[in-house]
Amino acid sequence: MGMNYSQIINETARLANIVPGIFRKALRDINFKGYTIPAGWAVMVCPPAVHLNPAKYEDPLSFNPWRWEGMETNGAHKHFMAFGGGMRFCVGTEFTKVQMAVFLHCLVTKYRWRPIKGGNIVRTPGLQFPDGYHVQIIEKDQKKQDQECTFTK
Ligand code: HEM
């Protein structure tokens, strides 16, 4: 099976999710692994940290869209929550994925790019690029564009 856009989108959302945390409030005392979260306390879940669990994602810092091959990728689960999960699951998920697919399609079929400067990554725990990441975008010639428009999905 070939690479498809949803594998690339999922891997991007796993590694480059800009949501540093989501919050839930304990409505009653919760006992978890010997700890008690008292009623009324807020719990912060940090999806970018969850997404780097080496027990779940082999070589977690490497961008590897193939890891999503053959997997159901539309929902959320306890190891993948770029768009939250449960009752408050992001209502914009599908819209976002379509936007990303259109963007990626145009980018790879019409353009090439090369890094200029920056690209240093800091995770605190949210993802940041303190020096930015500058790329030069170059339009491909028309013949190449036509050839590569056969890359679909
Ligand atoms: C890459 C893009 C996006 C990411 C990473 C993202 C992420 C999230 C996350 C993590 C939540 C859950 C918050 C929580 O559990 O407390 C959420 C909720 C939500 N998102 Fe997004 N989102 C994105 C794009 C969008 C877009 C494009 C829209 C609207 C067109 C949208 C609308 C919403 C709304 C309304 C909620 C609240 C749902 C509820 O509380 O029932 N999001 N989003």
mmCIF file of C-alpha atoms and ligand atoms in Angstrom:
data_model
loop_
_atom_site.group_PDB
_atom_site.id
_atom_site.type_symbol
_atom_site.label_atom_id
_atom_site.label_comp_id
_atom_site.label_asym_id
_atom_site.label_seq_id
_atom_site.Cartn_x
_atom_site.Cartn_y
_atom_site.Cartn_z
ATOM 1 C CA MET A 1 0.000 0.000 0.000
ATOM 2 C CA GLY A 2 1.281 3.490 -0.832
ATOM 3 C CA MET A 3 1.661 6.476 1.380
ATOM 4 C CA ASN A 4 -1.459 8.564 1.745
ATOM 5 C CA TYR A 5 -2.091 12.056 3.010
ATOM 6 C CA SER A 6 -3.830 10.953 6.198
ATOM 7 C CA GLN A 7 -0.672 9.147 7.324
ATOM 8 C CA ILE A 8 1.333 12.340 6.805
ATOM 9 C CA ILE A 9 -1.330 14.457 8.509
ATOM 10 C CA ASN A 10 -1.484 12.165 11.510
ATOM 11 C CA GLU A 11 2.258 12.092 11.893
ATOM 12 C CA THR A 12 2.344 15.894 11.624
ATOM 13 C CA ALA A 13 -0.408 16.212 14.240
ATOM 14 C CA ARG A 14 1.446 13.766 16.505
ATOM 15 C CA LEU A 15 4.784 15.589 16.384
ATOM 16 C CA ALA A 16 3.848 19.191 15.634
ATOM 17 C CA ASN A 17 0.618 19.649 17.529
ATOM 18 C CA ILE A 18 0.607 23.205 18.870
ATOM 19 C CA VAL A 19 -1.920 22.520 21.654
ATOM 20 C CA PRO A 20 0.268 22.406 24.789
ATOM 21 C CA GLY A 21 -2.436 21.128 27.101
ATOM 22 C CA ILE A 22 -6.094 20.365 27.630
ATOM 23 C CA PHE A 23 -7.823 20.718 30.987
ATOM 24 C CA ARG A 24 -10.344 18.671 32.886
ATOM 25 C CA LYS A 25 -11.805 19.242 36.331
ATOM 26 C CA ALA A 26 -12.169 16.393 38.809
ATOM 27 C CA LEU A 27 -15.865 16.381 39.784
ATOM 28 C CA ARG A 28 -15.218 13.978 42.658
ATOM 29 C CA ASP A 29 -12.132 12.556 44.369
ATOM 30 C CA ILE A 30 -10.280 10.366 41.876
ATOM 31 C CA ASN A 31 -7.851 7.659 42.978
ATOM 32 C CA PHE A 32 -5.173 6.951 40.422
ATOM 33 C CA LYS A 33 -2.118 4.754 40.987
ATOM 34 C CA GLY A 34 -2.016 5.530 44.700
ATOM 35 C CA TYR A 35 -2.578 9.251 44.261
ATOM 36 C CA THR A 36 -5.765 11.139 44.983
ATOM 37 C CA ILE A 37 -6.873 13.986 42.750
ATOM 38 C CA PRO A 38 -9.226 15.927 45.029
ATOM 39 C CA ALA A 39 -12.641 17.024 43.797
ATOM 40 C CA GLY A 40 -12.474 20.484 42.256
ATOM 41 C CA TRP A 41 -8.843 20.216 41.115
ATOM 42 C CA ALA A 42 -7.892 20.793 37.494
ATOM 43 C CA VAL A 43 -5.960 18.169 35.596
ATOM 44 C CA MET A 44 -3.782 19.211 32.687
ATOM 45 C CA VAL A 45 -3.219 16.614 30.000
ATOM 46 C CA CYS A 46 -0.281 17.341 27.734
ATOM 47 C CA PRO A 47 -0.895 15.762 24.314
ATOM 48 C CA PRO A 48 2.576 16.590 22.908
ATOM 49 C CA ALA A 49 4.130 14.558 25.769
ATOM 50 C CA VAL A 50 1.650 11.693 25.329
ATOM 51 C CA HIS A 51 2.613 11.609 21.633
ATOM 52 C CA LEU A 52 6.279 10.964 22.456
ATOM 53 C CA ASN A 53 5.692 7.806 24.501
ATOM 54 C CA PRO A 54 8.456 5.440 23.323
ATOM 55 C CA ALA A 55 6.428 2.438 24.461
ATOM 56 C CA LYS A 56 3.782 3.336 21.901
ATOM 57 C CA TYR A 57 5.763 5.139 19.189
ATOM 58 C CA GLU A 58 9.040 3.590 18.159
ATOM 59 C CA ASP A 59 11.773 6.224 17.806
ATOM 60 C CA PRO A 60 9.198 8.852 18.817
ATOM 61 C CA LEU A 61 11.081 11.955 17.662
ATOM 62 C CA SER A 62 11.478 10.792 14.086
ATOM 63 C CA PHE A 63 8.917 11.881 11.493
ATOM 64 C CA ASN A 64 7.722 8.574 10.139
ATOM 65 C CA PRO A 65 4.289 8.617 8.453
ATOM 66 C CA TRP A 66 4.635 4.894 7.715
ATOM 67 C CA ARG A 67 3.941 4.137 11.393
ATOM 68 C CA TRP A 68 0.259 4.939 10.651
ATOM 69 C CA GLU A 69 -0.030 2.437 7.825
ATOM 70 C CA GLY A 70 -3.179 0.331 8.082
ATOM 71 C CA MET A 71 -4.314 2.063 11.272
ATOM 72 C CA GLU A 72 -7.687 3.657 11.934
ATOM 73 C CA THR A 73 -6.699 7.296 12.154
ATOM 74 C CA ASN A 74 -9.859 9.356 12.412
ATOM 75 C CA GLY A 75 -10.695 9.184 16.087
ATOM 76 C CA ALA A 76 -8.774 9.821 19.256
ATOM 77 C CA HIS A 77 -7.395 7.429 21.861
ATOM 78 C CA LYS A 78 -5.252 7.611 24.951
ATOM 79 C CA HIS A 79 -2.051 7.581 22.899
ATOM 80 C CA PHE A 80 -3.217 10.104 20.287
ATOM 81 C CA MET A 81 -5.108 13.243 21.253
ATOM 82 C CA ALA A 82 -3.958 16.047 18.949
ATOM 83 C CA PHE A 83 -7.619 17.034 18.634
ATOM 84 C CA GLY A 84 -8.582 16.199 22.182
ATOM 85 C CA GLY A 85 -10.957 13.344 22.858
ATOM 86 C CA GLY A 86 -14.187 12.251 24.430
ATOM 87 C CA MET A 87 -17.048 14.701 24.826
ATOM 88 C CA ARG A 88 -14.982 17.730 23.845
ATOM 89 C CA PHE A 89 -13.335 16.191 20.781
ATOM 90 C CA CYS A 90 -12.451 18.999 18.370
ATOM 91 C CA VAL A 91 -15.361 19.736 16.051
ATOM 92 C CA GLY A 92 -12.904 21.179 13.509
ATOM 93 C CA THR A 93 -10.911 17.950 13.070
ATOM 94 C CA GLU A 94 -12.229 16.896 9.667
ATOM 95 C CA PHE A 95 -12.177 20.469 8.350
ATOM 96 C CA THR A 96 -8.567 20.824 9.517
ATOM 97 C CA LYS A 97 -7.567 17.565 7.857
ATOM 98 C CA VAL A 98 -9.099 18.617 4.535
ATOM 99 C CA GLN A 99 -7.243 21.940 4.728
ATOM 100 C CA MET A 100 -3.984 20.159 5.473
ATOM 101 C CA ALA A 101 -4.528 17.681 2.624
ATOM 102 C CA VAL A 102 -5.205 20.491 0.114
ATOM 103 C CA PHE A 103 -2.193 22.437 1.355
ATOM 104 C CA LEU A 104 0.085 19.395 1.177
ATOM 105 C CA HIS A 105 -1.178 18.450 -2.262
ATOM 106 C CA CYS A 106 -0.464 21.943 -3.666
ATOM 107 C CA LEU A 107 2.878 22.103 -1.898
ATOM 108 C CA VAL A 108 4.260 18.810 -3.185
ATOM 109 C CA THR A 109 2.800 19.006 -6.697
ATOM 110 C CA LYS A 110 3.518 22.675 -7.449
ATOM 111 C CA TYR A 111 6.462 23.659 -5.277
ATOM 112 C CA ARG A 112 9.796 22.681 -3.830
ATOM 113 C CA TRP A 113 11.353 24.192 -0.744
ATOM 114 C CA ARG A 114 14.696 24.391 0.969
ATOM 115 C CA PRO A 115 15.579 25.361 4.536
ATOM 116 C CA ILE A 116 17.198 28.801 4.953
ATOM 117 C CA LYS A 117 17.643 29.251 8.709
ATOM 118 C CA GLY A 118 16.202 28.412 12.110
ATOM 119 C CA GLY A 119 14.440 25.147 12.782
ATOM 120 C CA ASN A 120 15.612 24.695 16.372
ATOM 121 C CA ILE A 121 12.902 22.908 18.306
ATOM 122 C CA VAL A 122 12.049 23.509 21.957
ATOM 123 C CA ARG A 123 9.380 21.516 23.793
ATOM 124 C CA THR A 124 8.326 23.208 27.028
ATOM 125 C CA PRO A 125 6.122 21.113 26.788
ATOM 126 C CA GLY A 126 4.351 22.850 23.885
ATOM 127 C CA LEU A 127 6.215 22.899 20.579
ATOM 128 C CA GLN A 128 8.107 26.104 19.776
ATOM 129 C CA PHE A 129 10.609 27.306 17.210
ATOM 130 C CA PRO A 130 12.478 30.088 19.069
ATOM 131 C CA ASP A 131 14.406 31.165 15.936
ATOM 132 C CA GLY A 132 11.498 30.516 13.586
ATOM 133 C CA TYR A 133 11.940 28.245 10.608
ATOM 134 C CA HIS A 134 12.592 29.959 7.318
ATOM 135 C CA VAL A 135 12.228 28.121 4.020
ATOM 136 C CA GLN A 136 12.516 29.254 0.444
ATOM 137 C CA ILE A 137 9.597 28.127 -1.704
ATOM 138 C CA ILE A 138 10.350 27.533 -5.363
ATOM 139 C CA GLU A 139 7.693 26.937 -7.998
ATOM 140 C CA LYS A 140 8.250 23.793 -10.038
ATOM 141 C CA ASP A 141 8.160 23.972 -13.808
ATOM 142 C CA GLN A 142 4.816 23.157 -15.399
ATOM 143 C CA LYS A 143 5.865 19.827 -16.914
ATOM 144 C CA LYS A 144 6.907 18.417 -13.552
ATOM 145 C CA GLN A 145 3.713 19.728 -11.970
ATOM 146 C CA ASP A 146 1.598 17.870 -14.539
ATOM 147 C CA GLN A 147 3.536 14.651 -14.010
ATOM 148 C CA GLU A 148 3.194 14.725 -10.253
ATOM 149 C CA CYS A 149 -0.500 15.596 -10.213
ATOM 150 C CA THR A 150 -1.103 11.860 -10.483
ATOM 151 C CA PHE A 151 -0.065 11.636 -6.795
ATOM 152 C CA THR A 152 -3.494 11.577 -5.187
ATOM 153 C CA LYS A 153 -5.425 10.827 -2.003
HETATM 154 C C1 HEM B 1 -4.724 21.898 13.745
HETATM 155 C C2 HEM B 1 -5.900 22.452 14.059
HETATM 156 C C3 HEM B 1 -6.633 22.179 15.339
HETATM 157 C C4 HEM B 1 -6.211 21.569 16.485
HETATM 158 C C5 HEM B 1 -4.846 20.971 16.798
HETATM 159 C C6 HEM B 1 -7.343 21.570 17.397
HETATM 160 C C7 HEM B 1 -7.308 21.023 18.681
HETATM 161 C C8 HEM B 1 -8.388 20.966 19.536
HETATM 162 C C9 HEM B 1 -8.389 20.315 20.832
HETATM 163 C C10 HEM B 1 -7.197 19.605 21.460
HETATM 164 C C11 HEM B 1 -9.628 20.448 21.371
HETATM 165 C C12 HEM B 1 -10.128 19.872 22.708
HETATM 166 C C13 HEM B 1 -10.053 20.867 23.823
HETATM 167 C C14 HEM B 1 -10.359 20.189 25.134
HETATM 168 O O1 HEM B 1 -10.523 18.975 25.197
HETATM 169 O O2 HEM B 1 -10.427 20.887 26.151
HETATM 170 C C15 HEM B 1 -10.429 21.209 20.426
HETATM 171 C C16 HEM B 1 -11.735 21.569 20.615
HETATM 172 C C17 HEM B 1 -12.459 22.357 19.740
HETATM 173 N N1 HEM B 1 -12.070 22.757 18.484
HETATM 174 FE FE1 HEM B 1 -10.273 22.421 17.626
HETATM 175 N N2 HEM B 1 -8.419 22.170 16.798
HETATM 176 C C18 HEM B 1 -8.033 22.556 15.542
HETATM 177 C C19 HEM B 1 -8.819 23.178 14.596
HETATM 178 C C20 HEM B 1 -10.126 23.590 14.785
HETATM 179 C C21 HEM B 1 -10.937 24.267 13.800
HETATM 180 C C22 HEM B 1 -10.493 24.603 12.382
HETATM 181 C C23 HEM B 1 -12.135 24.525 14.397
HETATM 182 C C24 HEM B 1 -13.373 25.204 13.862
HETATM 183 C C25 HEM B 1 -13.623 25.378 12.578
HETATM 184 C C26 HEM B 1 -12.070 24.016 15.754
HETATM 185 C C27 HEM B 1 -13.087 24.096 16.679
HETATM 186 C C28 HEM B 1 -13.069 23.517 17.935
HETATM 187 C C29 HEM B 1 -14.173 23.617 18.902
HETATM 188 C C30 HEM B 1 -15.486 24.387 18.720
HETATM 189 C C31 HEM B 1 -13.791 22.875 20.024
HETATM 190 C C32 HEM B 1 -14.599 22.653 21.314
HETATM 191 C C33 HEM B 1 -15.425 21.388 21.217
HETATM 192 C C34 HEM B 1 -16.188 21.126 22.507
HETATM 193 O O3 HEM B 1 -15.769 21.622 23.570
HETATM 194 O O4 HEM B 1 -17.188 20.421 22.452
HETATM 195 N N3 HEM B 1 -10.838 23.447 15.948
HETATM 196 N N4 HEM B 1 -9.646 21.507 19.306
#
